[in-house]
Amino acid sequence: MIPRLALVLGDPAGIGPEIMAKLLAEEGNRQKAALLLVADPDELAEGMRIAGVDLPITRVNDPAAVAPGRIALHELRRAAPIPRAQSSAEGGAHAMATLRECLSLAQAGTVDGICFAPLNKASLHMAKMGHPDELHWFAEVLGHKGAHSEFNVLDGLWTCRVTSHVALREVADLITPEKVIGAVALIRDALLQAGIERPRIAVCGLNPHNGDNGAFGREEIEIIGPALEEARRRGLPCEGPYPADTIFLRAQPKADGTRDVDAIVTMYHDQGQIAMKLMGFWRGITVAGGLPVPITTCAHGTGFDIQGKGVARVGALQAAFDLACAMGARRRAAA
Amino acid sequence: MTPLPLALTMGEPAGIGPEITIAAWRAVRAAGPVFFLIGDPALLPGAPLALIERPEQAADAFPEALPVLPLSLAAPAVPGRLDPRNAPAVIAAIEQAVAFARAGRAGGVVTNPIQKSVLTAAGFPHPGHTEFLGELAGTGVPPVMMLACPGLRVVPVTIHVSLKRAAAELTTAAIVTQGLVVAEALRRDFGIAAPRLVVAGLNPHAGEDGTMGREDIEIVAPAVAALRAQGIAVRGPLPADTLFTPRARATYDCALCMYHDQALIPVKTLDMDGGVNVTLGLSIVRTSPDHGTALDIAGNGLADPGSLIAALRMAADMARHRAEGAAA
């Protein structure tokens, strides 16, 4: 059974509407899932104009109510005009309104997953999101109290992190065995949901050269190493700690296209993000991990410098869409 | 002007140094750069060696055999097995190489990897190569470690300290001092007339206006301003995660990074086998491969000479820029 996905244009000030229009113009994409687009019809029309495409739309609130290959459009009008190519409270508020609708459709069981085009952080803050990032806002809207974490995915390699948006000097004190085990468990569950049956998870150390046997930092010996032993005892597949400076190259696909590692758990934000953005800034995707509904998006931003020109690449959104389809299908099958 | 030969030290005799040395010679014997090994000829049984007495003899011998300036080990080297009795010869090779470079008889020093633990056990008081070279060929400024691969140069401002200490010990003065050394070296040794530097932020998103750590405002930003006041083209603090994309890398000649892995993750992810470690701020040119002694694979012929070859080529380029600058 194909999944039912809710889609959002992201912040209309950016490249979101045009890349979503490009994505959905592919007949093959429209066959992968039953699609419900939550959007302002005028913003969608503008995205189609820029992308030079015309989409088969039916204005109805249920993705199951349209013929295969057509898109259900759930109309949600913007409250005020949204300026182009800049951050604004209007853009942030409209993006949040469309996402909120998707989240409630997911909770109601109308859709199995959500995929959205880029948001603009400054716009969200101007619109008083009240959280450092959208992941925490999703959790609040969903009433989700459990663990959650942002995952980054590039060409099939996943990362998640034990600490995220905190000062670097606070990182070491925040690394605890339970947090390390929790991160491994969280990404293991997501990998399973994405269809990777036997996930192989590598975990980074914290210090240079893994602390070089305790010469510069003992967290590998005292916290991370024992945490991984405990994780394995609990049946979680993981290896490490590995020195962070070489693990990303080792995780790359081999000549035959296979790889030895499906996911890397990092200890702090830039430990993973430097390598992931270096390797594929325009292909990376972000997953809101640990929530009851799969939510994916592109890792890149709203591209204000190229908005409206029709040149924005659709690759990352395509990858995010495909992953939402895969995860949504398993969620639907399990329901 | 014929370039001077490079002096290559033997490094840890039980490591991969000997085998990558002969492999590097095979790779560059025809086109250069010319170099000679300071070490024990017994490390390379069966290899085509030319025993020399003076660096000046290296160029003639080089196309046919690896020139070796003999320096005997106290005990026979066994791959993978460390022997503190050989530590004095390992250290002496470094001292000789530096002496030749300082005397203008070698274009620069390229060092094979050493095993710090065995040297320390033998009484070597320095934390590593870089500090020792600072003592042998210092110029009154602390030596600066730069890592380079095609398309990227990085300098970790703090190096071998825990992540916790790296954040606590970062100072404006360290960033400024190293930035000045880097800018000068890019001009003199790399032939970049107007070097462009960037400085990575310490915290995620460079602290995002102080909401994730204040070091970027209080420590890093003043260093950037001080470097700019000295006439250096420098930007920062910039978020580290987007600083190493292909587009970003095209906008600068060297990135100053605030901690070890911030510098090493991009350089190793880009080019694990071809990276070069360069010491700036010395009176001589010095490079080395950016890998260790690899005791676990030493002696079985698996070691990749790519990084050593890149180190030799980079040292030759740096020596050429220095010579041209001195002649001009």
PDB file of C-alpha atoms in Angstrom, chain B residues 12-172:
ATOM      1  CA  GLU B  12      60.335   5.894  13.509  1.00  0.00           C
ATOM      2  CA  PRO B  13      62.366   3.010  12.038  1.00  0.00           C
ATOM      3  CA  ALA B  14      59.780   0.410  13.086  1.00  0.00           C
ATOM      4  CA  GLY B  15      56.988   2.272  11.302  1.00  0.00           C
ATOM      5  CA  ILE B  16      56.036   2.730   7.672  1.00  0.00           C
ATOM      6  CA  GLY B  17      58.636   5.480   7.071  1.00  0.00           C
ATOM      7  CA  PRO B  18      61.189   3.288   5.272  1.00  0.00           C
ATOM      8  CA  GLU B  19      58.709   1.730   2.861  1.00  0.00           C
ATOM      9  CA  ILE B  20      56.908   4.971   1.967  1.00  0.00           C
ATOM     10  CA  THR B  21      60.299   6.630   1.483  1.00  0.00           C
ATOM     11  CA  ILE B  22      61.400   4.193  -1.199  1.00  0.00           C
ATOM     12  CA  ALA B  23      57.922   4.246  -2.760  1.00  0.00           C
ATOM     13  CA  ALA B  24      58.008   8.039  -2.872  1.00  0.00           C
ATOM     14  CA  TRP B  25      61.453   7.966  -4.470  1.00  0.00           C
ATOM     15  CA  ARG B  26      60.159   5.615  -7.173  1.00  0.00           C
ATOM     16  CA  ALA B  27      57.258   7.978  -7.821  1.00  0.00           C
ATOM     17  CA  VAL B  28      59.328  11.158  -8.173  1.00  0.00           C
ATOM     18  CA  ARG B  29      62.776   9.912  -9.297  1.00  0.00           C
ATOM     19  CA  ALA B  30      62.234  11.109 -12.849  1.00  0.00           C
ATOM     20  CA  ALA B  31      60.551  14.447 -12.284  1.00  0.00           C
ATOM     21  CA  GLY B  32      61.747  15.344  -8.781  1.00  0.00           C
ATOM     22  CA  PRO B  33      61.804  16.969  -6.349  1.00  0.00           C
ATOM     23  CA  VAL B  34      65.238  15.669  -5.432  1.00  0.00           C
ATOM     24  CA  PHE B  35      65.580  14.553  -1.827  1.00  0.00           C
ATOM     25  CA  PHE B  36      67.920  12.499   0.321  1.00  0.00           C
ATOM     26  CA  LEU B  37      67.164  10.291   3.309  1.00  0.00           C
ATOM     27  CA  ILE B  38      68.958  10.758   6.596  1.00  0.00           C
ATOM     28  CA  GLY B  39      68.791   7.313   8.125  1.00  0.00           C
ATOM     29  CA  ASP B  40      70.115   3.803   8.370  1.00  0.00           C
ATOM     30  CA  PRO B  41      70.591   2.140   4.932  1.00  0.00           C
ATOM     31  CA  ALA B  42      69.831  -1.186   6.644  1.00  0.00           C
ATOM     32  CA  LEU B  43      66.178  -0.072   6.804  1.00  0.00           C
ATOM     33  CA  LEU B  44      65.870  -0.608   3.061  1.00  0.00           C
ATOM     34  CA  PRO B  45      67.509  -3.932   2.233  1.00  0.00           C
ATOM     35  CA  GLY B  46      67.596  -4.650  -1.473  1.00  0.00           C
ATOM     36  CA  ALA B  47      66.452  -1.166  -2.502  1.00  0.00           C
ATOM     37  CA  PRO B  48      68.560   0.878  -4.930  1.00  0.00           C
ATOM     38  CA  LEU B  49      70.422   3.175  -2.572  1.00  0.00           C
ATOM     39  CA  ALA B  50      73.256   5.629  -3.188  1.00  0.00           C
ATOM     40  CA  LEU B  51      75.221   6.283  -0.032  1.00  0.00           C
ATOM     41  CA  ILE B  52      76.287   9.939   0.011  1.00  0.00           C
ATOM     42  CA  GLU B  53      78.428  12.002   2.344  1.00  0.00           C
ATOM     43  CA  ARG B  54      77.100  15.455   1.513  1.00  0.00           C
ATOM     44  CA  PRO B  55      73.704  16.816   0.394  1.00  0.00           C
ATOM     45  CA  GLU B  56      75.364  18.240  -2.706  1.00  0.00           C
ATOM     46  CA  GLN B  57      75.781  14.681  -4.041  1.00  0.00           C
ATOM     47  CA  ALA B  58      72.054  13.925  -3.944  1.00  0.00           C
ATOM     48  CA  ALA B  59      71.010  15.425  -7.275  1.00  0.00           C
ATOM     49  CA  ASP B  60      73.370  13.372  -9.430  1.00  0.00           C
ATOM     50  CA  ALA B  61      72.478  10.107  -7.743  1.00  0.00           C
ATOM     51  CA  PHE B  62      68.717  10.702  -7.542  1.00  0.00           C
ATOM     52  CA  PRO B  63      67.479   9.403 -10.925  1.00  0.00           C
ATOM     53  CA  GLU B  64      69.095   5.999 -10.374  1.00  0.00           C
ATOM     54  CA  ALA B  65      69.039   5.441  -6.627  1.00  0.00           C
ATOM     55  CA  LEU B  66      67.657   6.887  -3.417  1.00  0.00           C
ATOM     56  CA  PRO B  67      70.422   9.034  -1.914  1.00  0.00           C
ATOM     57  CA  VAL B  68      71.013   8.115   1.739  1.00  0.00           C
ATOM     58  CA  LEU B  69      73.146  10.014   4.184  1.00  0.00           C
ATOM     59  CA  PRO B  70      73.918   7.169   6.587  1.00  0.00           C
ATOM     60  CA  LEU B  71      73.022   7.416  10.239  1.00  0.00           C
ATOM     61  CA  SER B  72      73.271   4.090  12.017  1.00  0.00           C
ATOM     62  CA  LEU B  73      70.674   2.735  14.398  1.00  0.00           C
ATOM     63  CA  ALA B  74      71.815   1.286  17.710  1.00  0.00           C
ATOM     64  CA  ALA B  75      69.667  -1.821  17.244  1.00  0.00           C
ATOM     65  CA  PRO B  76      68.257  -3.518  14.147  1.00  0.00           C
ATOM     66  CA  ALA B  77      64.778  -2.181  13.378  1.00  0.00           C
ATOM     67  CA  VAL B  78      61.919  -4.683  13.388  1.00  0.00           C
ATOM     68  CA  PRO B  79      58.711  -3.456  11.720  1.00  0.00           C
ATOM     69  CA  GLY B  80      55.985  -2.862  14.279  1.00  0.00           C
ATOM     70  CA  ARG B  81      58.295  -3.262  17.290  1.00  0.00           C
ATOM     71  CA  LEU B  82      59.365  -0.095  19.087  1.00  0.00           C
ATOM     72  CA  ASP B  83      62.885   0.020  20.538  1.00  0.00           C
ATOM     73  CA  PRO B  84      63.925   2.943  22.748  1.00  0.00           C
ATOM     74  CA  ARG B  85      67.579   2.229  21.911  1.00  0.00           C
ATOM     75  CA  ASN B  86      66.919   3.720  18.475  1.00  0.00           C
ATOM     76  CA  ALA B  87      65.445   6.964  19.802  1.00  0.00           C
ATOM     77  CA  PRO B  88      68.750   8.894  19.748  1.00  0.00           C
ATOM     78  CA  ALA B  89      69.249   8.182  16.038  1.00  0.00           C
ATOM     79  CA  VAL B  90      65.666   9.219  15.264  1.00  0.00           C
ATOM     80  CA  ILE B  91      66.300  12.523  17.020  1.00  0.00           C
ATOM     81  CA  ALA B  92      69.732  12.959  15.436  1.00  0.00           C
ATOM     82  CA  ALA B  93      68.228  12.605  11.953  1.00  0.00           C
ATOM     83  CA  ILE B  94      65.927  15.533  12.675  1.00  0.00           C
ATOM     84  CA  GLU B  95      68.792  17.619  14.049  1.00  0.00           C
ATOM     85  CA  GLN B  96      70.983  16.909  11.013  1.00  0.00           C
ATOM     86  CA  ALA B  97      68.207  17.707   8.572  1.00  0.00           C
ATOM     87  CA  VAL B  98      67.497  21.031  10.261  1.00  0.00           C
ATOM     88  CA  ALA B  99      71.209  21.871  10.319  1.00  0.00           C
ATOM     89  CA  PHE B 100      71.487  21.277   6.570  1.00  0.00           C
ATOM     90  CA  ALA B 101      68.461  23.454   5.880  1.00  0.00           C
ATOM     91  CA  ARG B 102      69.705  26.233   8.143  1.00  0.00           C
ATOM     92  CA  ALA B 103      73.095  26.137   6.443  1.00  0.00           C
ATOM     93  CA  GLY B 104      71.465  26.557   3.036  1.00  0.00           C
ATOM     94  CA  ARG B 105      72.493  23.056   1.940  1.00  0.00           C
ATOM     95  CA  ALA B 106      68.973  21.596   1.886  1.00  0.00           C
ATOM     96  CA  GLY B 107      65.889  23.352   0.510  1.00  0.00           C
ATOM     97  CA  GLY B 108      63.768  22.204   3.412  1.00  0.00           C
ATOM     98  CA  VAL B 109      63.080  19.433   5.868  1.00  0.00           C
ATOM     99  CA  VAL B 110      60.494  16.708   5.323  1.00  0.00           C
ATOM    100  CA  THR B 111      59.960  14.441   8.297  1.00  0.00           C
ATOM    101  CA  ASN B 112      58.716  10.873   8.390  1.00  0.00           C
ATOM    102  CA  PRO B 113      56.339  10.122  11.286  1.00  0.00           C
ATOM    103  CA  ILE B 114      57.824   9.571  14.736  1.00  0.00           C
ATOM    104  CA  GLN B 115      56.421   7.584  17.644  1.00  0.00           C
ATOM    105  CA  LYS B 116      56.155  10.064  20.464  1.00  0.00           C
ATOM    106  CA  SER B 117      55.833   7.478  23.232  1.00  0.00           C
ATOM    107  CA  VAL B 118      59.173   5.792  22.519  1.00  0.00           C
ATOM    108  CA  LEU B 119      61.010   9.118  22.243  1.00  0.00           C
ATOM    109  CA  THR B 120      59.464  10.300  25.496  1.00  0.00           C
ATOM    110  CA  ALA B 121      60.583   7.084  27.173  1.00  0.00           C
ATOM    111  CA  ALA B 122      64.112   7.799  25.933  1.00  0.00           C
ATOM    112  CA  GLY B 123      64.072  11.237  27.514  1.00  0.00           C
ATOM    113  CA  PHE B 124      62.910  13.419  24.602  1.00  0.00           C
ATOM    114  CA  PRO B 125      61.343  16.389  26.412  1.00  0.00           C
ATOM    115  CA  HIS B 126      59.195  17.804  23.588  1.00  0.00           C
ATOM    116  CA  PRO B 127      55.504  17.041  23.028  1.00  0.00           C
ATOM    117  CA  GLY B 128      56.137  16.461  19.333  1.00  0.00           C
ATOM    118  CA  HIS B 129      58.008  17.288  16.153  1.00  0.00           C
ATOM    119  CA  THR B 130      56.660  20.804  15.916  1.00  0.00           C
ATOM    120  CA  GLU B 131      57.871  21.948  19.328  1.00  0.00           C
ATOM    121  CA  PHE B 132      61.295  20.350  18.789  1.00  0.00           C
ATOM    122  CA  LEU B 133      61.653  22.109  15.446  1.00  0.00           C
ATOM    123  CA  GLY B 134      60.608  25.346  17.110  1.00  0.00           C
ATOM    124  CA  GLU B 135      63.611  24.966  19.365  1.00  0.00           C
ATOM    125  CA  LEU B 136      65.995  24.035  16.550  1.00  0.00           C
ATOM    126  CA  ALA B 137      64.836  26.602  14.008  1.00  0.00           C
ATOM    127  CA  GLY B 138      62.516  29.027  15.764  1.00  0.00           C
ATOM    128  CA  THR B 139      62.106  32.668  14.819  1.00  0.00           C
ATOM    129  CA  GLY B 140      60.784  34.061  18.065  1.00  0.00           C
ATOM    130  CA  VAL B 141      57.161  33.202  17.330  1.00  0.00           C
ATOM    131  CA  PRO B 142      55.438  29.966  18.302  1.00  0.00           C
ATOM    132  CA  PRO B 143      55.495  27.511  15.383  1.00  0.00           C
ATOM    133  CA  VAL B 144      52.125  27.044  13.730  1.00  0.00           C
ATOM    134  CA  MET B 145      50.776  23.750  12.416  1.00  0.00           C
ATOM    135  CA  MET B 146      48.992  23.972   9.085  1.00  0.00           C
ATOM    136  CA  LEU B 147      47.328  21.101   7.257  1.00  0.00           C
ATOM    137  CA  ALA B 148      46.925  21.288   3.543  1.00  0.00           C
ATOM    138  CA  CYS B 149      45.340  19.231   0.817  1.00  0.00           C
ATOM    139  CA  PRO B 150      44.355  20.239  -2.706  1.00  0.00           C
ATOM    140  CA  GLY B 151      41.829  23.041  -2.328  1.00  0.00           C
ATOM    141  CA  LEU B 152      42.068  23.530   1.431  1.00  0.00           C
ATOM    142  CA  ARG B 153      44.504  24.837   4.036  1.00  0.00           C
ATOM    143  CA  VAL B 154      43.563  24.825   7.721  1.00  0.00           C
ATOM    144  CA  VAL B 155      45.278  25.783  10.975  1.00  0.00           C
ATOM    145  CA  PRO B 156      44.006  24.433  14.296  1.00  0.00           C
ATOM    146  CA  VAL B 157      44.628  27.209  16.813  1.00  0.00           C
ATOM    147  CA  THR B 158      44.367  24.757  19.701  1.00  0.00           C
ATOM    148  CA  ILE B 159      45.686  21.282  18.979  1.00  0.00           C
ATOM    149  CA  HIS B 160      46.196  18.306  21.223  1.00  0.00           C
ATOM    150  CA  VAL B 161      43.985  19.170  24.148  1.00  0.00           C
ATOM    151  CA  SER B 162      40.624  17.765  25.168  1.00  0.00           C
ATOM    152  CA  LEU B 163      37.583  19.423  23.650  1.00  0.00           C
ATOM    153  CA  LYS B 164      36.712  20.863  27.024  1.00  0.00           C
ATOM    154  CA  ARG B 165      40.114  22.475  27.428  1.00  0.00           C
ATOM    155  CA  ALA B 166      40.145  23.695  23.828  1.00  0.00           C
ATOM    156  CA  ALA B 167      37.074  25.783  24.551  1.00  0.00           C
ATOM    157  CA  ALA B 168      38.402  26.996  27.889  1.00  0.00           C
ATOM    158  CA  GLU B 169      41.917  27.812  26.701  1.00  0.00           C
ATOM    159  CA  LEU B 170      41.135  29.641  23.484  1.00  0.00           C
ATOM    160  CA  THR B 171      42.517  33.191  23.570  1.00  0.00           C
ATOM    161  CA  THR B 172      42.372  36.210  21.324  1.00  0.00           C
TER     162      THR B 172
END
